[in-house]
CSV table of C-alpha atoms in Angstrom, one decimal:
chain,number,residue,atom,x,y,z
A,73,UNK,CA,17.5,-22.5,1.4
A,74,UNK,CA,15.4,-20.4,3.7
A,75,UNK,CA,13.7,-17.4,2.1
A,76,UNK,CA,14.0,-14.5,4.5
A,77,UNK,CA,13.2,-10.8,3.9
A,78,UNK,CA,16.3,-9.0,5.2
A,79,UNK,CA,14.5,-6.0,6.8
A,80,UNK,CA,15.7,-4.8,10.2
A,81,UNK,CA,12.8,-4.7,12.7
A,82,UNK,CA,11.7,-1.1,13.5
A,83,UNK,CA,11.3,-0.6,17.2
A,84,UNK,CA,7.7,-0.1,18.2
A,85,UNK,CA,6.8,2.8,20.5
A,86,UNK,CA,5.5,1.3,23.8
A,87,UNK,CA,3.1,4.2,24.1
A,88,UNK,CA,0.4,3.5,21.5
A,89,UNK,CA,-1.0,6.9,20.2
A,90,UNK,CA,-4.4,7.6,21.7
A,91,UNK,CA,-5.6,9.0,18.4
A,92,UNK,CA,-5.0,6.9,15.2
A,93,UNK,CA,-3.6,8.4,12.0
A,94,UNK,CA,-6.4,7.0,10.0
A,95,UNK,CA,-9.9,6.1,11.3
A,96,UNK,CA,-12.7,4.4,9.5
A,97,UNK,CA,-16.0,4.7,11.4
A,98,UNK,CA,-19.2,2.8,10.5
A,99,UNK,CA,-18.5,3.2,6.8
A,100,UNK,CA,-21.2,2.2,4.3
A,101,UNK,CA,-21.4,2.5,0.5
A,102,UNK,CA,-24.5,1.9,-1.6
A,103,UNK,CA,-24.3,2.1,-5.4
A,104,UNK,CA,-27.5,3.1,-7.2
A,105,UNK,CA,-28.2,0.8,-10.2
A,106,UNK,CA,-31.0,0.6,-12.7
A,107,UNK,CA,-32.6,-2.2,-10.7
A,108,UNK,CA,-31.9,-2.7,-7.0
A,109,UNK,CA,-29.3,-0.7,-5.0
A,110,UNK,CA,-26.0,-2.5,-4.5
A,111,UNK,CA,-24.5,-2.4,-1.0
A,112,UNK,CA,-20.7,-2.5,-1.6
A,113,UNK,CA,-19.6,-1.8,2.0
A,114,UNK,CA,-21.5,-2.1,5.2
A,115,UNK,CA,-20.5,-1.1,8.8
A,116,UNK,CA,-16.8,-1.0,8.1
A,117,UNK,CA,-14.8,0.3,11.1
A,118,UNK,CA,-11.1,0.0,12.0
A,119,UNK,CA,-8.2,2.3,12.8
A,120,UNK,CA,-4.6,2.6,11.5
A,121,UNK,CA,-1.7,3.8,13.6
A,122,UNK,CA,1.2,6.0,12.4
A,123,UNK,CA,3.9,3.9,10.6
A,124,UNK,CA,1.7,0.8,10.6
A,125,UNK,CA,1.8,-1.7,7.7
A,126,UNK,CA,-1.8,-2.9,7.3
A,127,UNK,CA,-3.2,-5.3,4.7
A,128,UNK,CA,-6.8,-5.6,3.5
A,129,UNK,CA,-7.3,-9.2,2.6
A,130,UNK,CA,-10.3,-10.9,1.1
A,131,UNK,CA,-11.8,-12.6,-1.9
A,132,UNK,CA,-12.6,-10.9,-5.2
A,133,UNK,CA,-15.8,-8.8,-4.9
A,134,UNK,CA,-15.5,-8.1,-1.2
A,135,UNK,CA,-14.9,-4.3,-1.7
A,136,UNK,CA,-11.2,-4.0,-1.0
A,137,UNK,CA,-10.4,-1.7,-3.9
A,138,UNK,CA,-13.7,0.2,-3.4
A,139,UNK,CA,-12.7,0.8,0.3
A,140,UNK,CA,-9.2,2.0,-0.8
A,141,UNK,CA,-10.8,4.5,-3.1
A,142,UNK,CA,-13.0,5.8,-0.3
A,143,UNK,CA,-9.8,6.1,1.9
A,144,UNK,CA,-8.2,8.1,-1.0
A,145,UNK,CA,-11.2,10.4,-1.2
A,146,UNK,CA,-12.1,9.3,-4.8
A,147,UNK,CA,-15.5,8.0,-3.6
A,148,UNK,CA,-17.7,9.5,-0.9
A,149,UNK,CA,-19.4,7.0,1.4
A,150,UNK,CA,-23.1,6.7,1.8
A,151,UNK,CA,-22.8,6.6,5.6
A,152,UNK,CA,-20.0,6.9,8.2
A,153,UNK,CA,-16.7,8.6,7.5
A,154,UNK,CA,-13.0,8.4,7.1
A,155,UNK,CA,-10.8,10.7,9.2
A,156,UNK,CA,-7.1,11.5,9.0
A,157,UNK,CA,-5.8,12.9,12.3
A,158,UNK,CA,-9.4,13.6,13.3
A,159,UNK,CA,-10.2,15.5,10.2
A,160,UNK,CA,-12.9,14.2,7.9
A,161,UNK,CA,-11.9,13.1,4.4
A,162,UNK,CA,-14.0,14.6,1.7
A,163,UNK,CA,-11.6,14.7,-1.2
A,164,UNK,CA,-8.2,13.5,-2.3
A,165,UNK,CA,-5.3,15.1,-0.3
A,166,UNK,CA,-1.5,15.2,-0.5
A,167,UNK,CA,-1.2,13.2,2.7
A,168,UNK,CA,-2.7,10.2,0.9
A,169,UNK,CA,-1.2,8.8,-2.3
A,170,UNK,CA,-2.2,5.8,-4.2
A,171,UNK,CA,-0.2,3.1,-6.1
A,172,UNK,CA,-2.5,1.3,-8.5
A,173,UNK,CA,-2.3,-2.2,-10.1
A,174,UNK,CA,-1.2,-0.6,-13.3
A,175,UNK,CA,1.9,1.6,-13.2
A,176,UNK,CA,0.3,4.4,-15.2
A,177,UNK,CA,3.6,5.9,-16.2
A,178,UNK,CA,3.8,8.5,-19.0
A,179,UNK,CA,5.4,6.6,-21.9
A,180,UNK,CA,7.0,9.7,-23.4
A,181,UNK,CA,8.9,10.6,-20.2
A,182,UNK,CA,12.0,9.0,-19.0
A,183,UNK,CA,12.2,7.2,-15.6
A,184,UNK,CA,13.6,10.3,-13.9
A,185,UNK,CA,11.1,12.6,-15.6
A,186,UNK,CA,8.2,10.3,-14.5
A,187,UNK,CA,9.5,10.4,-10.9
A,188,UNK,CA,9.9,14.2,-11.0
A,189,UNK,CA,6.5,14.8,-12.5
A,190,UNK,CA,4.6,15.4,-9.3
A,191,UNK,CA,7.1,18.1,-8.2
A,192,UNK,CA,6.0,20.4,-10.9
A,193,UNK,CA,4.3,23.5,-9.6
A,194,UNK,CA,5.9,23.3,-6.2
A,195,UNK,CA,8.2,26.2,-6.8
A,196,UNK,CA,11.4,24.1,-6.4
A,197,UNK,CA,14.6,25.0,-8.0
A,198,UNK,CA,15.9,22.7,-10.7
A,199,UNK,CA,18.9,21.6,-8.6
A,200,UNK,CA,16.7,20.8,-5.7
A,201,UNK,CA,14.3,18.7,-7.9
A,202,UNK,CA,17.2,16.8,-9.3
A,203,UNK,CA,18.6,16.1,-5.9
A,204,UNK,CA,15.3,14.7,-4.8
A,205,UNK,CA,14.8,12.6,-7.9
A,206,UNK,CA,18.4,11.2,-7.6
A,207,UNK,CA,17.7,10.3,-4.0
A,208,UNK,CA,14.5,8.4,-4.8
A,209,UNK,CA,16.1,6.7,-7.9
A,210,UNK,CA,18.7,5.4,-5.5
A,211,UNK,CA,16.1,4.3,-2.9
A,212,UNK,CA,14.3,2.1,-5.5
A,213,UNK,CA,17.6,0.9,-7.2
A,214,UNK,CA,17.1,2.6,-10.6
A,215,UNK,CA,19.9,5.1,-10.7
A,216,UNK,CA,21.4,3.4,-13.8
A,217,UNK,CA,18.0,3.6,-15.6
A,218,UNK,CA,17.2,7.3,-15.1
A,219,UNK,CA,17.3,8.1,-18.8
A,220,UNK,CA,15.3,5.0,-19.9
A,221,UNK,CA,11.8,5.2,-21.2
A,222,UNK,CA,9.1,3.0,-19.7
A,223,UNK,CA,9.0,0.8,-22.8
A,224,UNK,CA,12.7,0.0,-22.2
A,225,UNK,CA,12.4,-1.4,-18.7
A,226,UNK,CA,10.7,-4.5,-17.1
A,227,UNK,CA,7.4,-4.7,-15.3
A,228,UNK,CA,9.1,-4.8,-11.9
A,229,UNK,CA,11.2,-1.7,-12.8
A,230,UNK,CA,8.0,0.1,-13.8
A,231,UNK,CA,6.5,-0.6,-10.4
A,232,UNK,CA,9.7,0.8,-8.8
A,233,UNK,CA,9.2,4.0,-10.8
A,234,UNK,CA,5.5,4.1,-9.7
A,235,UNK,CA,6.6,3.8,-6.1
A,236,UNK,CA,9.3,6.4,-6.4
A,237,UNK,CA,6.9,8.8,-8.2
A,238,UNK,CA,4.5,8.6,-5.2
A,239,UNK,CA,7.0,8.5,-2.4
A,240,UNK,CA,8.8,11.7,-3.7
A,241,UNK,CA,5.6,13.6,-2.7
A,242,UNK,CA,6.2,12.5,0.9
A,243,UNK,CA,2.7,11.3,1.8
A,244,UNK,CA,1.9,10.2,5.3
A,245,UNK,CA,-0.2,7.4,4.0
A,246,UNK,CA,0.5,5.1,1.1
A,247,UNK,CA,-2.5,3.3,-0.3
A,248,UNK,CA,-1.6,0.4,-2.5
A,249,UNK,CA,-4.1,-1.6,-4.7
A,250,UNK,CA,-2.6,-5.0,-5.4
A,251,UNK,CA,0.4,-3.4,-7.1
A,252,UNK,CA,2.5,-6.6,-7.5
A,253,UNK,CA,-0.3,-8.9,-8.9
A,254,UNK,CA,0.9,-8.9,-12.5
A,255,UNK,CA,4.5,-9.7,-11.6
A,256,UNK,CA,6.2,-13.1,-11.7
A,257,UNK,CA,6.8,-14.8,-8.4
A,258,UNK,CA,10.5,-13.8,-8.0
A,259,UNK,CA,9.9,-10.2,-9.0
A,260,UNK,CA,6.9,-10.0,-6.7
A,261,UNK,CA,9.0,-11.2,-3.7
A,262,UNK,CA,11.7,-8.6,-4.7
A,263,UNK,CA,9.1,-5.9,-4.7
A,264,UNK,CA,7.7,-7.0,-1.3
A,265,UNK,CA,11.2,-6.8,0.1
A,266,UNK,CA,11.7,-3.3,-1.5
A,267,UNK,CA,8.5,-2.1,-0.1
A,268,UNK,CA,9.4,-3.3,3.4
A,269,UNK,CA,12.8,-1.6,3.1
A,270,UNK,CA,11.2,1.7,2.0
A,271,UNK,CA,8.7,1.4,4.9
A,272,UNK,CA,11.5,0.9,7.4
A,273,UNK,CA,13.5,3.8,5.9
A,274,UNK,CA,10.7,6.4,5.4
A,275,UNK,CA,8.3,5.4,8.2
A,276,UNK,CA,5.1,6.1,6.3
A,277,UNK,CA,1.9,4.3,6.9
A,278,UNK,CA,0.8,1.7,4.4
A,279,UNK,CA,-2.6,0.3,3.6
A,280,UNK,CA,-2.0,-2.6,1.2
A,281,UNK,CA,-4.8,-4.4,-0.7
A,282,UNK,CA,-4.2,-8.0,-1.6
A,283,UNK,CA,-6.1,-11.3,-2.2
A,284,UNK,CA,-2.9,-13.3,-1.5
A,285,UNK,CA,-2.6,-14.8,2.0
A,286,UNK,CA,1.2,-15.3,1.7
A,287,UNK,CA,1.7,-11.7,0.7
A,288,UNK,CA,-0.4,-10.4,3.6
A,289,UNK,CA,1.7,-12.5,6.1
A,290,UNK,CA,4.9,-11.3,4.5
A,291,UNK,CA,4.1,-7.6,4.8
A,292,UNK,CA,1.6,-6.8,7.5
A,293,UNK,CA,1.6,-5.8,11.1
A,294,UNK,CA,-2.2,-6.5,11.0
A,295,UNK,CA,-4.6,-7.9,8.5
A,296,UNK,CA,-8.2,-6.7,8.0
A,297,UNK,CA,-10.0,-9.8,6.8
A,298,UNK,CA,-13.0,-8.9,4.6
A,299,UNK,CA,-16.1,-10.8,3.6
A,300,UNK,CA,-18.5,-10.0,0.7
A,301,UNK,CA,-22.2,-9.6,0.0
A,302,UNK,CA,-21.9,-7.0,1.4
A,303,UNK,CA,-18.3,-6.0,1.9
A,304,UNK,CA,-17.5,-5.9,5.6
A,305,UNK,CA,-14.8,-6.6,8.2
A,306,UNK,CA,-14.9,-10.3,9.0
A,307,UNK,CA,-11.9,-10.4,11.5
A,308,UNK,CA,-8.8,-8.5,12.4
A,309,UNK,CA,-5.7,-10.6,12.8
A,310,UNK,CA,-2.4,-9.4,14.3
A,311,UNK,CA,0.7,-10.8,12.6
A,312,UNK,CA,3.1,-11.2,15.5
A,313,UNK,CA,6.0,-12.8,13.5
A,314,UNK,CA,9.3,-11.0,14.2
A,315,UNK,CA,11.1,-9.2,11.3
A,316,UNK,CA,12.9,-10.3,9.2
A,317,UNK,CA,10.4,-13.0,8.5
A,318,UNK,CA,11.4,-16.5,7.6
A,319,UNK,CA,9.2,-17.3,4.6
A,320,UNK,CA,9.9,-21.0,4.8
A,321,UNK,CA,9.6,-21.3,8.6
A,322,UNK,CA,6.9,-23.2,10.5
A,323,UNK,CA,5.6,-20.1,12.2
A,324,UNK,CA,5.1,-18.3,8.8
A,325,UNK,CA,3.2,-21.3,7.4
A,326,UNK,CA,1.1,-21.6,10.6
A,327,UNK,CA,0.1,-17.9,10.3
A,328,UNK,CA,-0.8,-18.5,6.6
A,329,UNK,CA,-3.0,-21.5,7.5
A,330,UNK,CA,-4.8,-19.4,10.2
A,331,UNK,CA,-5.7,-16.7,7.6
A,332,UNK,CA,-6.8,-19.4,5.1
A,333,UNK,CA,-9.1,-20.9,7.8
A,334,UNK,CA,-10.7,-17.5,8.4
A,335,UNK,CA,-11.3,-16.9,4.7
A,336,UNK,CA,-12.9,-20.3,4.4
A,337,UNK,CA,-15.1,-20.0,7.5
């Protein structure tokens, strides 16, 4: 049976925006150590358009996660800069939210309370908060589990909660650091399908870190191929496969082979 992600293709605007949503310009990062300085990133430059699904792909140690932390504003670069809508990133901001490898849920809060946590201090009425939480519970398919504690749900469900907890804040840019790595193959594919559905529904921009070629081809509009020692952009590959993508089709496997060849070169 053919494995296909059933996501309706979002029409692309024929007029590409002149100014990208996210721009990375000549980025460099050097860590000071007790011995020699370590160059983690060198001359990294690329741009991300609004509502684009972009994957950062490369071997362990190539700086993918470090780069994501720079985009989030957690780490300041040694040279170059990151811009959002032309404004330099110097710190974390509400337009950029991160989903980590670990779900980092509060174990003493229910699923609904975890999702609602980020809304505290926003001056919203209780009814409005509940309506928003109910909406995002529905989006990630967890309405029936609203009152469960994190210890009472599966790993895939925990990542659904983590996604909803971030998305309810309505960021423009979703930064994802290998969030599905610890999941089994079937659950991982289900989460990829859910992410694509949410992306189609909410039209946010996604920068997704992965070391898995198949995952990158499943998700991405473009793939930033990274190399290490130091971390840098090796190649940028457009994924031109139509959506929904046939994960067992010849074109899909041909694209995976292309990325494998780039990684090995």
